[in-house]
Amino acid sequence: MTRVSVRERAVFFPDADALVLSDLHVGRADASAVDFPLGEGPDLAERLRAYCAEFAPGEVVFAGDVLHRFDRVTERHVAALEALAETCGDAGADPVFVAGNHDTMLAEGWSGDVHDEYRLADGTLVCHGHREPDGDADRYVVGHDHPTLAVEGRRRPCVLYGPDAYRGGDVLMLPAFTRLAAGVEVNGMRGADFDSPLVRDADDFRPLVRDAEAGETLTFPPLGKLRRLL
């Protein structure tokens, strides 16, 4: 995999000047009993601001499930979307919203364009991953399944990298950007265990875990080998 910077819960594509993250699930806190001390909206915006400061992207692509609720958009949700867009604008980046399966009301809360899929300047196709994309690409970026890897008894958000995994193109599956989502442990998962049609044979997908303290990205064996090691 070339020219991709993996961070915790996000990736940056320097050739496209684009930061991509997925599954913010704005409004999840409203439907959750989880006590999130930082506050959902400020936490999302603060971590987005940090990545924008690090990479200075030309655009930030939100790859689906921006919202959590299917049935309505409240003023608080609209304010959260506007805060995310403002964070992008303050960094000189254009916000791009891609719809996921949760985003039936996204167009009601966001006044700009909402895309079913979006092609980056380097040809990468960003879609949510809950259905097959219309376009073809050498690389696809999806979310949807919220992958995590169990390492020494602790779940860590991971990016799954599948070379030539879908229509001859590479697939990158991103973890959920929200920290309210527990995530799905991928250690023992097979293709049929994933909800995304872009993951057909999971054996060749490698988990990539960002070690923020060490400032490096750890590459683990493909899931097919990882299952045998467990």
Coordinates of C-alpha atoms in Angstrom, one line a residue:
M1 CA 0.0 0.0 0.0
T2 CA 1.5 3.3 -1.1
R3 CA 1.1 6.9 0.0
V4 CA -1.4 6.5 2.8
S5 CA -0.9 7.9 6.3
V6 CA -2.9 5.8 8.9
R7 CA -3.9 7.5 12.1
E8 CA -6.2 6.3 14.9
R9 CA -9.7 6.3 13.3
A10 CA -8.7 8.2 10.1
V11 CA -6.5 8.1 7.0
F12 CA -4.8 10.7 4.9
F13 CA -4.1 10.4 1.2
P14 CA -1.3 12.8 0.3
D15 CA -1.7 12.4 -3.5
A16 CA -5.4 13.4 -3.2
D17 CA -4.8 16.0 -0.4
A18 CA -7.7 14.4 1.4
L19 CA -8.4 13.3 5.0
V20 CA -11.1 10.5 5.2
L21 CA -13.0 9.3 8.3
S22 CA -16.2 7.3 8.7
D23 CA -19.0 6.5 11.1
L24 CA -19.2 9.6 13.3
H25 CA -22.8 8.6 14.3
V26 CA -23.6 12.1 15.5
G27 CA -26.5 11.8 17.9
R28 CA -25.5 8.4 19.2
A29 CA -25.1 9.8 22.7
D30 CA -28.8 10.8 22.7
A31 CA -29.7 7.1 22.4
S32 CA -27.0 5.7 24.6
A33 CA -26.8 5.2 28.3
V34 CA -23.0 5.5 28.1
D35 CA -21.6 8.4 30.0
F36 CA -19.1 10.1 27.7
P37 CA -17.3 12.7 29.8
L38 CA -15.8 14.7 26.9
G39 CA -19.1 15.3 25.2
E40 CA -19.8 13.7 21.9
G41 CA -19.8 16.8 19.6
P42 CA -16.7 18.5 21.1
D43 CA -14.7 15.3 21.1
L44 CA -15.4 14.7 17.4
A45 CA -14.5 18.3 16.5
E46 CA -11.4 18.3 18.6
R47 CA -9.9 15.2 17.1
L48 CA -10.9 16.3 13.6
R49 CA -9.1 19.7 14.4
A50 CA -6.0 17.8 15.4
Y51 CA -5.8 15.9 12.2
C52 CA -6.5 19.0 10.1
A53 CA -3.6 20.7 11.9
E54 CA -1.3 17.8 11.2
F55 CA -2.1 17.3 7.5
A56 CA -3.7 20.6 6.3
P57 CA -5.9 18.6 3.9
G58 CA -7.6 20.3 1.0
E59 CA -10.8 18.3 1.7
V60 CA -12.2 16.2 4.5
V61 CA -14.4 13.3 3.4
F62 CA -16.9 11.9 5.9
A63 CA -17.5 8.4 4.6
G64 CA -21.0 7.7 5.7
D65 CA -23.1 7.2 8.9
V66 CA -22.4 10.8 9.7
L67 CA -25.7 10.7 11.7
H68 CA -26.9 8.0 14.0
R69 CA -30.7 8.3 14.0
F70 CA -32.8 7.3 11.0
D71 CA -36.0 9.1 11.9
R72 CA -35.2 12.7 12.7
V73 CA -32.5 15.5 12.9
T74 CA -32.6 17.8 15.9
E75 CA -31.2 21.3 16.2
R76 CA -28.4 19.8 18.2
H77 CA -27.5 17.4 15.4
V78 CA -27.5 20.3 12.9
A79 CA -25.3 22.3 15.2
A80 CA -22.9 19.4 15.4
L81 CA -22.7 19.1 11.6
E82 CA -22.1 22.8 11.3
A83 CA -19.3 22.6 13.9
L84 CA -17.6 19.8 11.9
A85 CA -17.9 21.9 8.7
E86 CA -16.6 24.9 10.5
T87 CA -13.7 23.0 11.8
C88 CA -12.8 22.0 8.2
G89 CA -13.3 25.5 6.9
D90 CA -11.0 27.0 9.6
A91 CA -8.3 24.6 8.4
G92 CA -8.9 25.6 4.8
A93 CA -10.5 22.2 3.9
D94 CA -13.7 21.5 2.1
P95 CA -16.1 19.2 3.9
V96 CA -17.5 16.4 1.8
F97 CA -20.4 14.3 3.1
V98 CA -21.0 10.7 1.8
A99 CA -24.3 9.0 2.9
G100 CA -24.3 5.8 4.8
N101 CA -27.2 3.5 5.7
H102 CA -27.9 5.6 8.8
D103 CA -28.0 8.9 6.8
T104 CA -31.6 8.9 5.6
M105 CA -32.0 12.3 7.1
L106 CA -28.6 13.8 6.4
A107 CA -29.8 16.0 3.5
E108 CA -32.3 17.5 6.0
G109 CA -29.5 18.5 8.4
W110 CA -26.8 19.5 5.9
S111 CA -27.4 22.2 3.3
G112 CA -24.6 21.2 1.0
D113 CA -24.3 18.2 -1.4
V114 CA -24.7 14.7 0.0
H115 CA -22.9 12.0 -2.2
D116 CA -23.6 8.3 -2.6
E117 CA -19.9 7.9 -3.3
Y118 CA -17.1 10.3 -3.9
R119 CA -13.9 10.0 -6.0
L120 CA -10.7 11.6 -4.6
A121 CA -8.3 13.4 -6.8
D122 CA -6.0 10.3 -7.0
G123 CA -8.9 8.1 -8.2
T124 CA -9.7 6.5 -4.8
L125 CA -13.4 5.9 -4.5
V126 CA -14.9 6.6 -1.1
C127 CA -18.3 5.0 -0.2
H128 CA -19.8 3.9 3.1
G129 CA -19.6 0.2 2.2
H130 CA -23.1 -1.0 3.1
R131 CA -23.8 -1.6 -0.6
E132 CA -21.8 -2.2 -3.7
P133 CA -20.5 1.0 -5.3
D134 CA -21.5 2.1 -8.8
G135 CA -18.0 3.2 -9.8
D136 CA -14.8 1.2 -10.3
A137 CA -11.4 2.1 -8.8
D138 CA -8.0 0.9 -8.0
R139 CA -8.7 1.6 -4.4
Y140 CA -11.9 1.8 -2.3
V141 CA -12.3 3.3 1.1
V142 CA -15.3 2.2 3.2
G143 CA -16.5 2.2 6.8
H144 CA -19.7 0.5 8.1
D145 CA -18.3 -2.5 10.1
H146 CA -16.4 -0.5 12.8
P147 CA -13.4 -2.9 12.8
T148 CA -11.3 -3.3 16.0
L149 CA -8.4 -5.6 16.8
A150 CA -8.0 -7.3 20.2
V151 CA -4.4 -6.8 21.3
E152 CA -3.3 -8.1 24.7
G153 CA -6.9 -8.0 26.0
R154 CA -7.6 -4.5 24.7
R155 CA -9.7 -3.6 21.7
R156 CA -7.9 -1.1 19.4
P157 CA -9.5 0.6 16.4
C158 CA -7.9 -0.7 13.2
V159 CA -7.9 0.0 9.5
L160 CA -8.3 -3.2 7.5
Y161 CA -6.3 -3.3 4.3
G162 CA -7.3 -5.8 1.6
P163 CA -5.0 -5.8 -1.5
D164 CA -6.9 -6.6 -4.7
A165 CA -9.9 -7.5 -2.6
Y166 CA -12.8 -6.0 -4.6
R167 CA -13.1 -5.9 -8.4
G168 CA -9.3 -6.0 -8.6
G169 CA -9.0 -2.9 -6.4
D170 CA -7.6 -2.5 -2.9
V171 CA -10.0 -2.0 0.0
L172 CA -9.4 0.1 3.1
M173 CA -12.0 -0.3 5.8
L174 CA -11.9 2.4 8.4
P175 CA -12.9 2.1 12.1
A176 CA -15.6 4.3 13.5
F177 CA -14.5 7.8 14.2
T178 CA -16.9 8.1 17.2
R179 CA -15.5 6.7 20.4
L180 CA -19.0 5.8 21.5
A181 CA -19.0 2.7 19.2
A182 CA -17.5 -0.3 20.8
G183 CA -16.5 -1.7 17.4
V184 CA -16.5 -5.3 16.1
E185 CA -13.6 -7.5 17.0
V186 CA -12.1 -8.8 13.7
N187 CA -9.5 -11.3 15.1
G188 CA -11.6 -14.4 14.2
M189 CA -13.9 -13.0 11.5
R190 CA -14.4 -14.4 8.0
G191 CA -15.8 -12.8 5.0
A192 CA -19.4 -13.9 5.8
D193 CA -19.1 -12.2 9.2
F194 CA -18.8 -8.7 7.6
D195 CA -21.8 -6.6 6.6
S196 CA -20.0 -5.0 3.7
P197 CA -20.2 -6.6 0.3
L198 CA -16.7 -5.2 -0.4
V199 CA -15.3 -7.8 1.9
R200 CA -15.8 -11.1 0.2
D201 CA -12.7 -13.1 1.4
A202 CA -11.4 -11.7 4.7
D203 CA -8.3 -13.9 4.8
D204 CA -6.0 -11.4 3.1
F205 CA -7.2 -8.3 5.0
R206 CA -4.4 -7.0 7.3
P207 CA -5.3 -5.0 10.4
L208 CA -3.3 -1.7 10.7
V209 CA -3.2 -0.3 14.2
R210 CA -1.8 3.2 15.0
D211 CA 0.4 3.4 18.1
A212 CA 0.1 7.1 18.9
E213 CA 2.7 7.0 21.7
A214 CA 5.3 5.4 19.4
G215 CA 4.3 7.5 16.4
E216 CA 4.0 4.5 14.2
T217 CA 1.5 2.2 12.5
L218 CA 1.7 -1.5 13.3
T219 CA 0.9 -4.0 10.5
F220 CA -0.5 -7.3 11.7
P221 CA -0.7 -10.6 9.8
P222 CA -3.7 -11.1 7.5
L223 CA -6.8 -12.3 9.2
G224 CA -6.5 -15.8 7.7
K225 CA -3.1 -16.3 9.3
L226 CA -4.2 -14.4 12.5
R227 CA -7.0 -16.9 13.1
R228 CA -4.4 -19.8 13.0
L229 CA -2.2 -17.9 15.5
L230 CA -5.0 -17.4 18.1

